[in-house]
mmCIF file of C-alpha atoms and ligand atoms in Angstrom:
data_model
loop_
_atom_site.group_PDB
_atom_site.id
_atom_site.type_symbol
_atom_site.label_atom_id
_atom_site.label_comp_id
_atom_site.label_asym_id
_atom_site.label_seq_id
_atom_site.Cartn_x
_atom_site.Cartn_y
_atom_site.Cartn_z
ATOM 1 C CA MET A 1 99.340 88.043 94.319
ATOM 2 C CA LYS A 2 102.393 89.475 92.620
ATOM 3 C CA ILE A 3 102.313 92.392 90.217
ATOM 4 C CA ASP A 4 103.013 89.998 87.301
ATOM 5 C CA ASN A 5 99.588 88.427 87.814
ATOM 6 C CA ALA A 6 97.964 91.721 86.807
ATOM 7 C CA LYS A 7 97.634 92.038 83.057
ATOM 8 C CA ILE A 8 96.047 93.863 80.175
ATOM 9 C CA ILE A 9 93.262 91.852 78.571
ATOM 10 C CA ASP A 10 92.382 92.676 74.970
ATOM 11 C CA LEU A 11 88.686 92.384 74.161
ATOM 12 C CA PRO A 12 86.960 91.417 70.926
ATOM 13 C CA LYS A 13 86.266 94.288 68.534
ATOM 14 C CA VAL A 14 83.427 94.018 66.063
ATOM 15 C CA LEU A 15 84.220 96.766 63.572
ATOM 16 C CA ASP A 16 81.270 98.132 61.642
ATOM 17 C CA ASP A 17 80.575 101.224 59.559
ATOM 18 C CA ARG A 18 77.648 101.816 61.912
ATOM 19 C CA GLY A 19 80.009 101.938 64.892
ATOM 20 C CA ASN A 20 82.123 99.422 66.770
ATOM 21 C CA LEU A 21 81.158 96.922 69.448
ATOM 22 C CA SER A 22 83.212 95.188 72.139
ATOM 23 C CA PHE A 23 82.219 92.750 74.870
ATOM 24 C CA PHE A 24 83.523 90.403 77.526
ATOM 25 C CA GLN A 25 82.199 87.237 79.124
ATOM 26 C CA SER A 26 82.916 85.457 82.421
ATOM 27 C CA MET A 27 85.627 82.789 82.309
ATOM 28 C CA ASP A 28 86.355 83.680 78.727
ATOM 29 C CA HIS A 29 87.824 87.161 78.327
ATOM 30 C CA VAL A 30 87.624 87.825 82.061
ATOM 31 C CA PRO A 31 89.154 85.066 84.218
ATOM 32 C CA PHE A 32 86.423 84.954 86.887
ATOM 33 C CA GLU A 33 82.651 84.774 87.344
ATOM 34 C CA MET A 34 81.283 88.318 87.466
ATOM 35 C CA LYS A 35 79.107 89.248 90.444
ATOM 36 C CA ARG A 36 79.059 93.028 90.517
ATOM 37 C CA VAL A 37 79.567 96.020 88.253
ATOM 38 C CA TYR A 38 80.226 99.588 89.328
ATOM 39 C CA TRP A 39 81.537 102.671 87.632
ATOM 40 C CA ILE A 40 83.397 105.828 88.551
ATOM 41 C CA TYR A 41 82.518 109.067 86.800
ATOM 42 C CA ASP A 42 82.478 112.865 87.262
ATOM 43 C CA VAL A 43 85.907 112.683 88.881
ATOM 44 C CA PRO A 44 87.138 116.241 89.514
ATOM 45 C CA GLY A 45 90.519 117.115 87.957
ATOM 46 C CA GLY A 46 93.483 115.904 90.006
ATOM 47 C CA GLU A 47 91.483 113.502 92.196
ATOM 48 C CA LYS A 48 92.599 109.952 92.971
ATOM 49 C CA ARG A 49 90.347 106.967 93.673
ATOM 50 C CA GLY A 50 91.139 103.764 95.474
ATOM 51 C CA GLY A 51 94.052 103.709 97.855
ATOM 52 C CA HIS A 52 93.228 100.249 99.163
ATOM 53 C CA ALA A 53 93.655 96.538 98.508
ATOM 54 C CA PHE A 54 91.207 93.652 98.446
ATOM 55 C CA LYS A 55 91.910 90.457 100.360
ATOM 56 C CA GLU A 56 89.864 88.222 98.054
ATOM 57 C CA GLN A 57 88.227 90.301 95.363
ATOM 58 C CA HIS A 58 89.377 90.208 91.755
ATOM 59 C CA GLU A 59 88.527 93.026 89.370
ATOM 60 C CA PHE A 60 88.631 93.972 85.737
ATOM 61 C CA ILE A 61 88.834 97.687 84.951
ATOM 62 C CA ILE A 62 88.078 99.344 81.603
ATOM 63 C CA ALA A 63 88.187 102.970 80.482
ATOM 64 C CA LEU A 64 84.823 102.989 78.697
ATOM 65 C CA SER A 65 85.434 106.627 77.946
ATOM 66 C CA GLY A 66 88.427 108.928 78.354
ATOM 67 C CA SER A 67 91.586 107.828 80.094
ATOM 68 C CA PHE A 68 93.160 107.202 83.504
ATOM 69 C CA ASP A 69 96.040 105.303 85.111
ATOM 70 C CA VAL A 70 95.624 102.240 87.324
ATOM 71 C CA VAL A 71 98.607 102.018 89.695
ATOM 72 C CA LEU A 72 99.216 98.641 91.356
ATOM 73 C CA PHE A 73 101.632 97.657 94.136
ATOM 74 C CA ASP A 74 102.218 94.133 95.425
ATOM 75 C CA GLY A 75 104.230 95.131 98.488
ATOM 76 C CA THR A 76 107.479 95.039 96.528
ATOM 77 C CA ASP A 77 106.929 96.160 92.953
ATOM 78 C CA GLU A 78 104.710 98.848 91.428
ATOM 79 C CA LYS A 79 103.268 98.981 87.946
ATOM 80 C CA THR A 80 101.090 101.532 86.153
ATOM 81 C CA PHE A 81 98.571 100.550 83.501
ATOM 82 C CA SER A 82 97.354 103.456 81.373
ATOM 83 C CA LEU A 83 93.872 102.817 80.021
ATOM 84 C CA ASN A 84 92.495 104.933 77.203
ATOM 85 C CA ARG A 85 90.452 102.667 74.892
ATOM 86 C CA SER A 86 87.235 100.745 75.518
ATOM 87 C CA TYR A 87 88.479 97.524 73.868
ATOM 88 C CA TYR A 88 90.938 96.486 76.561
ATOM 89 C CA GLY A 89 91.147 96.555 80.312
ATOM 90 C CA VAL A 90 93.358 95.551 83.193
ATOM 91 C CA TYR A 91 92.798 92.453 85.277
ATOM 92 C CA VAL A 92 93.589 93.183 88.933
ATOM 93 C CA PRO A 93 93.884 90.038 91.053
ATOM 94 C CA ASN A 94 93.362 90.119 94.800
ATOM 95 C CA GLY A 95 96.035 91.242 97.231
ATOM 96 C CA LEU A 96 97.312 94.295 95.355
ATOM 97 C CA TRP A 97 97.259 97.861 96.614
ATOM 98 C CA ARG A 98 95.646 99.985 93.930
ATOM 99 C CA HIS A 99 94.745 103.504 93.145
ATOM 100 C CA ILE A 100 93.438 105.197 90.015
ATOM 101 C CA GLN A 101 94.643 108.647 88.979
ATOM 102 C CA ASN A 102 95.034 111.091 86.080
ATOM 103 C CA PHE A 103 91.368 110.894 85.122
ATOM 104 C CA SER A 104 90.666 112.836 81.949
ATOM 105 C CA THR A 105 87.609 115.078 81.780
ATOM 106 C CA ASN A 106 84.430 113.016 81.365
ATOM 107 C CA SER A 107 86.276 109.715 81.790
ATOM 108 C CA LEU A 108 84.241 106.682 82.756
ATOM 109 C CA ALA A 109 85.827 103.736 84.592
ATOM 110 C CA LEU A 110 83.857 100.495 84.448
ATOM 111 C CA ILE A 111 84.840 97.927 87.078
ATOM 112 C CA VAL A 112 83.586 94.356 87.272
ATOM 113 C CA SER A 113 84.192 92.227 90.330
ATOM 114 C CA ASP A 114 83.863 88.570 91.270
ATOM 115 C CA MET A 115 82.287 89.431 94.648
ATOM 116 C CA ALA A 116 79.321 91.259 96.090
ATOM 117 C CA TYR A 117 80.323 94.439 97.916
ATOM 118 C CA SER A 118 82.008 93.623 101.221
ATOM 119 C CA ALA A 119 83.555 96.312 103.404
ATOM 120 C CA ASP A 120 85.409 93.516 105.242
ATOM 121 C CA ASP A 121 87.331 92.621 102.095
ATOM 122 C CA TYR A 122 89.020 96.047 101.975
ATOM 123 C CA ILE A 123 92.430 96.824 103.416
ATOM 124 C CA ARG A 124 92.415 100.614 103.613
ATOM 125 C CA ASP A 125 95.457 101.083 105.834
ATOM 126 C CA PHE A 126 98.811 100.936 104.041
ATOM 127 C CA ASP A 127 100.693 99.598 107.094
ATOM 128 C CA GLU A 128 98.077 96.864 107.458
ATOM 129 C CA PHE A 129 98.586 96.038 103.765
ATOM 130 C CA LYS A 130 102.345 95.700 104.285
ATOM 131 C CA LYS A 131 101.716 93.348 107.225
ATOM 132 C CA PHE A 132 99.223 91.391 105.098
ATOM 133 C CA LYS A 133 101.904 90.930 102.430
ATOM 134 C CA HIS A 134 104.992 90.474 104.538
ATOM 135 C CA GLY A 135 103.659 89.279 107.896
HETATM 136 P P1 TYD B 1 85.527 102.708 97.293
HETATM 137 O O1 TYD B 1 85.618 101.305 96.829
HETATM 138 O O2 TYD B 1 86.352 103.093 98.481
HETATM 139 O O3 TYD B 1 85.856 103.705 96.096
HETATM 140 P P2 TYD B 1 87.234 103.955 95.329
HETATM 141 O O4 TYD B 1 88.061 102.719 95.470
HETATM 142 O O5 TYD B 1 86.850 104.219 93.922
HETATM 143 O O6 TYD B 1 87.876 105.153 95.913
HETATM 144 O O7 TYD B 1 84.006 103.029 97.571
HETATM 145 C C1 TYD B 1 83.552 104.322 97.893
HETATM 146 C C2 TYD B 1 82.292 104.186 98.729
HETATM 147 O O8 TYD B 1 81.269 103.529 97.985
HETATM 148 C C3 TYD B 1 82.503 103.368 100.003
HETATM 149 O O9 TYD B 1 81.821 104.032 101.058
HETATM 150 C C4 TYD B 1 81.822 102.054 99.733
HETATM 151 C C5 TYD B 1 80.784 102.389 98.695
HETATM 152 N N1 TYD B 1 80.588 101.274 97.735
HETATM 153 C C6 TYD B 1 79.445 100.503 97.808
HETATM 154 O O10 TYD B 1 78.558 100.726 98.666
HETATM 155 N N2 TYD B 1 79.276 99.474 96.916
HETATM 156 C C7 TYD B 1 80.200 99.197 95.976
HETATM 157 O O11 TYD B 1 80.030 98.244 95.156
HETATM 158 C C8 TYD B 1 81.413 99.997 95.919
HETATM 159 C C9 TYD B 1 82.480 99.722 94.910
HETATM 160 C C10 TYD B 1 81.557 101.024 96.816
#
């Protein structure tokens, strides 16, 4: 996939004096059937997560709390999505190198995926990623 296929997705916001509510559903706000949810938390200052690509897996990433940057690279172009509100997220299609950085204190990254966990779906070597993209 190219970097242009990654995009911010705005989620519904139900505003209420008692507090706000947002949500997302498969094939509606998120363009895939969700299979797995994981979250990243207690990230020490200055740490980076990721540094890999997925061959098939699609993801949707939200900053449920705090802020961080999702950096994507398609083999040619790079783009950074800064997330800092819980009512939008970034859709990350397969085939993009990604890492997440600049985590604020107590930030919470929620990630939903269209696949069960599969170590075989990861490309963790950057040279292998370049070969995967450019042959
Ligand atoms: P990884 O995806 O490399 O984390 P990040 O991209 O945030 O740096 O996963 C870290 C470890 O956790 C790795 O050993 C695989 C394991 N893991 C699972 O067992 N199940 C999962 O759903 C995920 C996302 C990771």
